[in-house]
């Protein structure tokens, strides 16, 4: 298994705090999968837990924390960039086209800093599953019957092939070349 990225670890830690979970972040992360939906920009987050309610809580917490972590990263970048732009604006002497452009950039960054990241949001919260994902008794029984039949057949052929006893006169003649 590949080692999760630092961003993924940060999301898992934040979800652990939100859930007030006794599990460590790595164990919590092992309960979650995220897969893209078809050819869209939508990601489905699925959680596995002993109860449907707990699975829903984990999936919702991870979704919320992904957005929150992404928003925090965006705000940190804006906080680093704003002083640089403000310094450029204050050092510009007269009102020029460049100064208006810098002021426009500052206004846009301040607007972005006041809200969540615009490129990611939770579309829908998790729904409670109607039935458990595992174990699936019917599937387990069918798989057991098929596996038992296959193993039984293989064992019967192996027993027949490995049996050293002679059962027919033809076997005796062939093996010992007796008249």
mmCIF file of C-alpha atoms in Angstrom:
data_model
loop_
_atom_site.group_PDB
_atom_site.id
_atom_site.type_symbol
_atom_site.label_atom_id
_atom_site.label_comp_id
_atom_site.label_asym_id
_atom_site.label_seq_id
_atom_site.Cartn_x
_atom_site.Cartn_y
_atom_site.Cartn_z
ATOM 1 C CA UNK A 1 0.000 0.000 0.000
ATOM 2 C CA UNK A 2 1.243 3.446 -0.877
ATOM 3 C CA UNK A 3 1.958 5.946 1.862
ATOM 4 C CA UNK A 4 -0.759 8.655 1.991
ATOM 5 C CA UNK A 5 0.244 12.203 1.083
ATOM 6 C CA UNK A 6 0.735 14.937 3.669
ATOM 7 C CA UNK A 7 -2.494 16.619 2.555
ATOM 8 C CA UNK A 8 -4.419 13.369 2.989
ATOM 9 C CA UNK A 9 -2.899 12.882 6.439
ATOM 10 C CA UNK A 10 -3.950 16.434 7.355
ATOM 11 C CA UNK A 11 -7.517 15.715 6.222
ATOM 12 C CA UNK A 12 -7.550 12.489 8.248
ATOM 13 C CA UNK A 13 -6.271 14.310 11.350
ATOM 14 C CA UNK A 14 -8.931 17.019 10.952
ATOM 15 C CA UNK A 15 -11.655 14.394 10.465
ATOM 16 C CA UNK A 16 -10.394 12.543 13.557
ATOM 17 C CA UNK A 17 -10.747 15.758 15.578
ATOM 18 C CA UNK A 18 -14.197 16.505 14.168
ATOM 19 C CA UNK A 19 -15.410 12.981 14.918
ATOM 20 C CA UNK A 20 -13.626 12.877 18.280
ATOM 21 C CA UNK A 21 -12.553 9.386 17.235
ATOM 22 C CA UNK A 22 -10.399 7.134 19.412
ATOM 23 C CA UNK A 23 -8.802 5.724 16.232
ATOM 24 C CA UNK A 24 -5.571 7.189 14.919
ATOM 25 C CA UNK A 25 -5.670 9.074 11.611
ATOM 26 C CA UNK A 26 -4.132 6.170 9.670
ATOM 27 C CA UNK A 27 -6.793 3.708 10.904
ATOM 28 C CA UNK A 28 -9.544 6.207 10.138
ATOM 29 C CA UNK A 29 -8.088 6.753 6.677
ATOM 30 C CA UNK A 30 -8.172 2.992 6.065
ATOM 31 C CA UNK A 31 -11.958 3.057 6.524
ATOM 32 C CA UNK A 32 -12.452 5.585 3.706
ATOM 33 C CA UNK A 33 -12.284 5.313 -0.070
ATOM 34 C CA UNK A 34 -12.707 8.079 -2.616
ATOM 35 C CA UNK A 35 -13.333 7.355 -6.277
ATOM 36 C CA UNK A 36 -14.139 9.670 -9.192
ATOM 37 C CA UNK A 37 -17.629 9.335 -10.620
ATOM 38 C CA UNK A 38 -17.420 8.522 -14.364
ATOM 39 C CA UNK A 39 -15.768 11.319 -16.360
ATOM 40 C CA UNK A 40 -16.908 14.136 -14.062
ATOM 41 C CA UNK A 41 -15.238 16.297 -11.429
ATOM 42 C CA UNK A 42 -17.314 14.594 -8.740
ATOM 43 C CA UNK A 43 -15.705 12.303 -6.187
ATOM 44 C CA UNK A 44 -17.709 9.742 -4.220
ATOM 45 C CA UNK A 45 -16.473 9.195 -0.669
ATOM 46 C CA UNK A 46 -17.392 5.868 0.929
ATOM 47 C CA UNK A 47 -16.752 4.841 4.523
ATOM 48 C CA UNK A 48 -16.879 1.397 6.110
ATOM 49 C CA UNK A 49 -17.889 1.002 9.738
ATOM 50 C CA UNK A 50 -19.848 -1.361 11.971
ATOM 51 C CA UNK A 51 -22.988 0.801 11.950
ATOM 52 C CA UNK A 52 -24.559 2.743 9.071
ATOM 53 C CA UNK A 53 -24.704 5.918 11.169
ATOM 54 C CA UNK A 54 -20.982 5.756 11.972
ATOM 55 C CA UNK A 55 -20.123 5.144 8.304
ATOM 56 C CA UNK A 56 -22.211 8.178 7.314
ATOM 57 C CA UNK A 57 -20.521 10.350 9.949
ATOM 58 C CA UNK A 58 -17.040 9.332 8.757
ATOM 59 C CA UNK A 59 -17.855 9.975 5.084
ATOM 60 C CA UNK A 60 -19.419 13.372 5.868
ATOM 61 C CA UNK A 61 -16.491 14.366 8.100
ATOM 62 C CA UNK A 62 -13.941 13.482 5.416
ATOM 63 C CA UNK A 63 -15.871 15.406 2.748
ATOM 64 C CA UNK A 64 -16.148 18.484 4.968
ATOM 65 C CA UNK A 65 -12.494 18.323 5.986
ATOM 66 C CA UNK A 66 -11.266 18.004 2.398
ATOM 67 C CA UNK A 67 -13.051 21.257 1.568
ATOM 68 C CA UNK A 68 -11.885 22.922 4.802
ATOM 69 C CA UNK A 69 -8.256 21.878 4.256
ATOM 70 C CA UNK A 70 -8.342 23.103 0.654
ATOM 71 C CA UNK A 71 -9.891 26.408 1.784
ATOM 72 C CA UNK A 72 -7.232 26.839 4.487
ATOM 73 C CA UNK A 73 -4.483 26.268 1.900
ATOM 74 C CA UNK A 74 -6.028 28.860 -0.417
ATOM 75 C CA UNK A 75 -6.324 31.400 2.417
ATOM 76 C CA UNK A 76 -2.674 30.845 3.388
ATOM 77 C CA UNK A 77 -1.569 31.497 -0.195
ATOM 78 C CA UNK A 78 -3.676 34.657 -0.324
ATOM 79 C CA UNK A 79 -2.216 35.876 2.992
ATOM 80 C CA UNK A 80 1.282 35.467 1.524
ATOM 81 C CA UNK A 81 0.399 37.201 -1.736
ATOM 82 C CA UNK A 82 -1.606 40.193 -0.400
ATOM 83 C CA UNK A 83 1.295 41.982 1.343
ATOM 84 C CA UNK A 84 3.395 41.710 -1.824
ATOM 85 C CA UNK A 85 0.644 43.241 -3.944
ATOM 86 C CA UNK A 86 -0.119 45.942 -1.362
ATOM 87 C CA UNK A 87 3.561 46.873 -1.308
ATOM 88 C CA UNK A 88 3.576 47.105 -5.115
ATOM 89 C CA UNK A 89 0.459 49.275 -4.986
ATOM 90 C CA UNK A 90 1.958 51.655 -2.379
ATOM 91 C CA UNK A 91 5.222 51.959 -4.313
ATOM 92 C CA UNK A 92 3.436 52.940 -7.547
ATOM 93 C CA UNK A 93 3.600 56.716 -7.845
ATOM 94 C CA UNK A 94 0.717 57.976 -9.902
ATOM 95 C CA UNK A 95 -2.554 56.420 -10.940
ATOM 96 C CA UNK A 96 -1.719 54.190 -13.862
ATOM 97 C CA UNK A 97 -3.253 51.249 -15.591
ATOM 98 C CA UNK A 98 -0.857 48.954 -13.696
ATOM 99 C CA UNK A 99 -1.944 50.404 -10.365
ATOM 100 C CA UNK A 100 -5.612 49.772 -11.195
ATOM 101 C CA UNK A 101 -4.742 46.208 -12.173
ATOM 102 C CA UNK A 102 -2.938 45.652 -8.853
ATOM 103 C CA UNK A 103 -5.874 47.146 -6.931
ATOM 104 C CA UNK A 104 -8.234 44.850 -8.847
ATOM 105 C CA UNK A 105 -6.090 41.818 -7.988
ATOM 106 C CA UNK A 106 -6.053 42.821 -4.313
ATOM 107 C CA UNK A 107 -9.858 43.175 -4.320
ATOM 108 C CA UNK A 108 -10.271 39.753 -5.939
ATOM 109 C CA UNK A 109 -7.915 38.110 -3.435
ATOM 110 C CA UNK A 110 -9.686 39.755 -0.501
ATOM 111 C CA UNK A 111 -12.994 38.451 -1.839
ATOM 112 C CA UNK A 112 -11.536 34.937 -2.151
ATOM 113 C CA UNK A 113 -10.107 35.182 1.379
ATOM 114 C CA UNK A 114 -13.540 35.922 2.816
ATOM 115 C CA UNK A 115 -15.136 32.621 1.813
ATOM 116 C CA UNK A 116 -14.600 28.961 1.048
ATOM 117 C CA UNK A 117 -12.560 27.765 -1.894
ATOM 118 C CA UNK A 118 -14.563 28.320 -5.074
ATOM 119 C CA UNK A 119 -13.334 25.176 -6.834
ATOM 120 C CA UNK A 120 -14.534 22.581 -4.321
ATOM 121 C CA UNK A 121 -17.655 21.979 -2.263
ATOM 122 C CA UNK A 122 -19.679 19.161 -0.754
ATOM 123 C CA UNK A 123 -22.432 18.465 -3.289
ATOM 124 C CA UNK A 124 -24.462 16.057 -1.137
ATOM 125 C CA UNK A 125 -23.949 14.516 2.260
ATOM 126 C CA UNK A 126 -23.705 10.759 2.690
ATOM 127 C CA UNK A 127 -26.872 8.695 2.846
ATOM 128 C CA UNK A 128 -27.493 5.877 5.275
ATOM 129 C CA UNK A 129 -26.982 2.536 3.535
ATOM 130 C CA UNK A 130 -30.084 0.336 3.313
ATOM 131 C CA UNK A 131 -28.152 -2.891 3.800
ATOM 132 C CA UNK A 132 -24.703 -3.808 5.069
ATOM 133 C CA UNK A 133 -21.938 -3.944 2.478
ATOM 134 C CA UNK A 134 -20.512 -7.021 4.150
ATOM 135 C CA UNK A 135 -20.928 -9.787 5.085
ATOM 136 C CA UNK A 136 -23.254 -10.894 2.304
ATOM 137 C CA UNK A 137 -24.608 -14.270 3.454
ATOM 138 C CA UNK A 138 -26.204 -15.332 0.156
ATOM 139 C CA UNK A 139 -23.038 -14.613 -1.804
ATOM 140 C CA UNK A 140 -20.912 -16.364 0.823
ATOM 141 C CA UNK A 141 -23.094 -19.506 0.707
ATOM 142 C CA UNK A 142 -23.025 -19.662 -3.107
ATOM 143 C CA UNK A 143 -19.252 -19.122 -3.179
ATOM 144 C CA UNK A 144 -18.824 -21.839 -0.515
ATOM 145 C CA UNK A 145 -20.891 -24.354 -2.488
ATOM 146 C CA UNK A 146 -18.977 -23.685 -5.713
ATOM 147 C CA UNK A 147 -15.590 -23.817 -3.972
ATOM 148 C CA UNK A 148 -16.592 -27.030 -2.158
ATOM 149 C CA UNK A 149 -17.682 -28.702 -5.391
ATOM 150 C CA UNK A 150 -14.448 -27.747 -7.143
ATOM 151 C CA UNK A 151 -12.251 -28.864 -4.246
ATOM 152 C CA UNK A 152 -14.227 -32.113 -3.859
ATOM 153 C CA UNK A 153 -13.823 -32.956 -7.542
ATOM 154 C CA UNK A 154 -10.099 -32.198 -7.473
ATOM 155 C CA UNK A 155 -9.676 -34.300 -4.310
ATOM 156 C CA UNK A 156 -11.532 -37.254 -5.867
ATOM 157 C CA UNK A 157 -9.334 -37.207 -8.973
ATOM 158 C CA UNK A 158 -6.188 -36.834 -6.862
ATOM 159 C CA UNK A 159 -7.202 -39.748 -4.630
ATOM 160 C CA UNK A 160 -7.894 -41.933 -7.663
ATOM 161 C CA UNK A 161 -4.615 -40.996 -9.356
ATOM 162 C CA UNK A 162 -2.499 -41.484 -6.235
ATOM 163 C CA UNK A 163 -4.134 -44.719 -5.030
ATOM 164 C CA UNK A 164 -1.482 -47.507 -5.276
ATOM 165 C CA UNK A 165 -3.969 -50.416 -5.103
ATOM 166 C CA UNK A 166 -4.666 -52.512 -8.162
ATOM 167 C CA UNK A 167 -8.355 -52.831 -8.922
ATOM 168 C CA UNK A 168 -8.500 -54.632 -12.271
ATOM 169 C CA UNK A 169 -6.734 -57.536 -13.899
ATOM 170 C CA UNK A 170 -5.706 -55.243 -16.779
ATOM 171 C CA UNK A 171 -3.779 -53.039 -14.342
ATOM 172 C CA UNK A 172 -1.913 -56.048 -13.034
ATOM 173 C CA UNK A 173 -0.995 -57.267 -16.555
ATOM 174 C CA UNK A 174 0.133 -53.835 -17.655
ATOM 175 C CA UNK A 175 2.205 -53.139 -14.549
ATOM 176 C CA UNK A 176 3.943 -56.527 -14.166
ATOM 177 C CA UNK A 177 3.697 -57.966 -17.708
ATOM 178 C CA UNK A 178 2.341 -61.237 -16.410
ATOM 179 C CA UNK A 179 0.583 -63.861 -18.592
#
